[in-house]
Amino acid sequence: MIASGSGTLLGMWSDEVERVLGPGPVADVGSISVAEIRVQRDECRRVEDKVSYLRRLVQGRLDIVEADLRRRADGTSPGDLPSLVEQLPGILSDRVRGPGTGPGRLPTSISPPDDDDLLAELDAVASPGALDSLSELSDDEVEALATAYRQLEHHVSERRRALFTRIDSLQAELARRYKSGEASVGSVLG
């Protein structure tokens, strides 16, 4: 849910992200074992997969709400649900990649995470059926919904970038150790 007025994201999934990003052994990667670096990197990747999944869901809902705002601004009459469904490919393809973003990263898992907290977070912004009845909402209600989704998307994207930074740091330390001879490929295989 978005805390009213503050734009701060609350939720169980966020606790997991903060735990992975928080202070601890990862703060000094030079002092932990190769095995522990791998464990932490793999956990960061697992959490990042969840955060990326949530981000894609938020962006999809935001795209639909923003399409309705554009429809309203153009003065087009509201369509029914089948009309919205027909427009979804165009609506959702508008943002294949965000402006100024790099090539992105592929998720390590293509299966949606089995995490009810992610969907609960998304549903706290608006019930799952809210998009079905956008035309019944006032302009102010739709704008408030778009604002809530934008805030959630912004926060999720920030946490995702922080996870990428952590993953890159752990991966760089592994690479440094292999390059310097402190770790060997044989230790991975043996």
Short mmCIF file of C-alpha atoms in Angstrom, two decimals, residues 35-175:
data_model
loop_
_atom_site.label_atom_id
_atom_site.label_comp_id
_atom_site.label_asym_id
_atom_site.label_seq_id
_atom_site.Cartn_x
_atom_site.Cartn_y
_atom_site.Cartn_z
CA ALA A 35 30.56 -19.71 -0.82
CA GLU A 36 28.85 -16.97 1.23
CA ILE A 37 29.23 -14.47 -1.62
CA ARG A 38 27.49 -16.94 -3.93
CA VAL A 39 24.70 -17.52 -1.40
CA GLN A 40 24.13 -13.78 -1.00
CA ARG A 41 24.28 -13.17 -4.77
CA ASP A 42 21.77 -15.96 -5.42
CA GLU A 43 19.43 -14.62 -2.74
CA CYS A 44 19.67 -11.12 -4.21
CA ARG A 45 18.85 -12.53 -7.64
CA ARG A 46 15.85 -14.43 -6.25
CA VAL A 47 14.51 -11.29 -4.56
CA GLU A 48 15.25 -9.19 -7.66
CA ASP A 49 13.18 -11.62 -9.76
CA LYS A 50 10.22 -10.96 -7.45
CA VAL A 51 10.74 -7.21 -7.56
CA SER A 52 11.02 -7.26 -11.36
CA TYR A 53 7.81 -9.28 -11.59
CA LEU A 54 6.01 -6.78 -9.36
CA ARG A 55 7.39 -3.92 -11.44
CA ARG A 56 6.04 -5.46 -14.66
CA LEU A 57 2.60 -5.90 -13.07
CA VAL A 58 2.57 -2.32 -11.79
CA GLN A 59 3.66 -0.96 -15.17
CA GLY A 60 0.95 -2.93 -16.95
CA ARG A 61 -1.76 -1.58 -14.67
CA LEU A 62 -0.32 1.93 -14.89
CA ASP A 63 -0.29 1.74 -18.69
CA ILE A 64 -3.98 0.81 -18.69
CA VAL A 65 -4.90 3.63 -16.31
CA GLU A 66 -2.85 6.17 -18.28
CA ALA A 67 -4.54 5.02 -21.49
CA ASP A 68 -7.87 5.77 -19.84
CA LEU A 69 -6.61 9.21 -18.80
CA ARG A 70 -5.58 9.90 -22.41
CA ARG A 71 -9.00 8.74 -23.58
CA ARG A 72 -10.63 11.13 -21.15
CA ALA A 73 -8.37 14.02 -22.21
CA ASP A 74 -9.22 13.35 -25.87
CA GLY A 75 -12.91 13.42 -25.03
CA THR A 76 -13.45 9.91 -26.37
CA SER A 77 -16.44 8.17 -24.88
CA PRO A 78 -15.69 5.37 -22.47
CA GLY A 79 -15.57 1.96 -23.99
CA ASP A 80 -16.71 -1.25 -22.46
CA LEU A 81 -14.47 -4.00 -21.14
CA PRO A 82 -14.30 -5.87 -24.49
CA SER A 83 -13.14 -2.63 -26.14
CA LEU A 84 -10.42 -2.22 -23.52
CA VAL A 85 -9.31 -5.81 -24.03
CA GLU A 86 -9.03 -5.20 -27.79
CA GLN A 87 -6.78 -2.18 -27.12
CA LEU A 88 -4.49 -3.96 -24.63
CA PRO A 89 -1.80 -5.03 -27.12
CA GLY A 90 -1.29 -1.41 -28.18
CA ILE A 91 -1.54 -0.05 -24.65
CA LEU A 92 0.92 -2.52 -23.18
CA SER A 93 3.40 -2.31 -26.05
CA ASP A 94 3.90 1.44 -25.58
CA ARG A 95 6.51 0.86 -22.90
CA VAL A 96 8.60 -2.05 -24.05
CA ARG A 97 11.64 -0.26 -22.59
CA GLY A 98 11.67 2.91 -20.61
CA PRO A 99 13.40 6.01 -21.94
CA GLY A 100 17.09 6.16 -21.18
CA THR A 101 17.24 2.61 -19.90
CA GLY A 102 19.84 0.10 -20.83
CA PRO A 103 19.21 -3.32 -22.23
CA GLY A 104 17.85 -4.53 -18.90
CA ARG A 105 18.51 -7.90 -17.35
CA LEU A 106 16.84 -11.18 -17.95
CA PRO A 107 15.18 -12.72 -14.91
CA THR A 108 16.85 -15.85 -13.57
CA SER A 109 13.44 -17.50 -13.41
CA ILE A 110 10.59 -17.19 -15.88
CA SER A 111 8.00 -18.53 -13.45
CA PRO A 112 5.96 -15.94 -11.59
CA PRO A 113 6.97 -15.89 -7.95
CA ASP A 114 4.69 -17.70 -5.56
CA ASP A 115 4.36 -14.70 -3.29
CA ASP A 116 0.98 -13.45 -2.17
CA ASP A 117 2.57 -10.34 -0.62
CA LEU A 118 3.47 -9.04 -4.08
CA LEU A 119 -0.10 -9.25 -5.34
CA ALA A 120 -1.47 -7.95 -2.04
CA GLU A 121 0.78 -4.90 -2.43
CA LEU A 122 -0.51 -4.30 -5.92
CA ASP A 123 -4.12 -4.94 -4.93
CA ALA A 124 -3.77 -2.49 -2.02
CA VAL A 125 -3.45 0.29 -4.60
CA ALA A 126 -6.65 -0.82 -6.31
CA SER A 127 -8.72 -3.96 -6.18
CA PRO A 128 -8.11 -6.46 -8.98
CA GLY A 129 -11.44 -5.51 -10.56
CA ALA A 130 -10.78 -1.75 -10.50
CA LEU A 131 -9.42 -1.76 -14.04
CA ASP A 132 -12.65 -3.40 -15.24
CA SER A 133 -14.63 -0.37 -14.16
CA LEU A 134 -12.36 2.58 -14.99
CA SER A 135 -15.12 4.23 -16.97
CA GLU A 136 -17.26 4.34 -13.82
CA LEU A 137 -14.63 6.30 -11.88
CA SER A 138 -14.42 10.06 -11.85
CA ASP A 139 -11.50 11.84 -13.49
CA ASP A 140 -10.08 12.61 -10.04
CA GLU A 141 -10.35 8.97 -8.96
CA VAL A 142 -8.56 7.76 -12.09
CA GLU A 143 -5.84 10.38 -11.65
CA ALA A 144 -5.43 9.33 -7.99
CA LEU A 145 -5.12 5.72 -9.12
CA ALA A 146 -2.48 6.67 -11.70
CA THR A 147 -0.57 8.64 -9.06
CA ALA A 148 -0.62 5.68 -6.67
CA TYR A 149 0.64 3.34 -9.39
CA ARG A 150 3.36 5.83 -10.37
CA GLN A 151 4.53 6.06 -6.75
CA LEU A 152 4.58 2.29 -6.41
CA GLU A 153 6.42 1.88 -9.74
CA HIS A 154 9.00 4.50 -8.71
CA HIS A 155 9.67 2.82 -5.37
CA VAL A 156 9.84 -0.67 -6.89
CA SER A 157 12.23 0.56 -9.58
CA GLU A 158 14.50 2.17 -6.96
CA ARG A 159 14.67 -1.03 -4.95
CA ARG A 160 15.31 -3.03 -8.12
CA ARG A 161 18.25 -0.78 -9.02
CA ALA A 162 19.62 -1.19 -5.49
CA LEU A 163 19.40 -4.96 -5.87
CA PHE A 164 21.25 -4.77 -9.20
CA THR A 165 23.98 -2.72 -7.53
CA ARG A 166 24.30 -5.32 -4.77
CA ILE A 167 24.35 -8.21 -7.27
CA ASP A 168 26.99 -6.41 -9.35
CA SER A 169 29.12 -5.83 -6.23
CA LEU A 170 28.97 -9.48 -5.25
CA GLN A 171 29.67 -10.63 -8.80
CA ALA A 172 32.61 -8.22 -9.10
CA GLU A 173 34.13 -9.59 -5.89
CA LEU A 174 33.81 -13.15 -7.22
CA ALA A 175 35.45 -12.12 -10.49
#
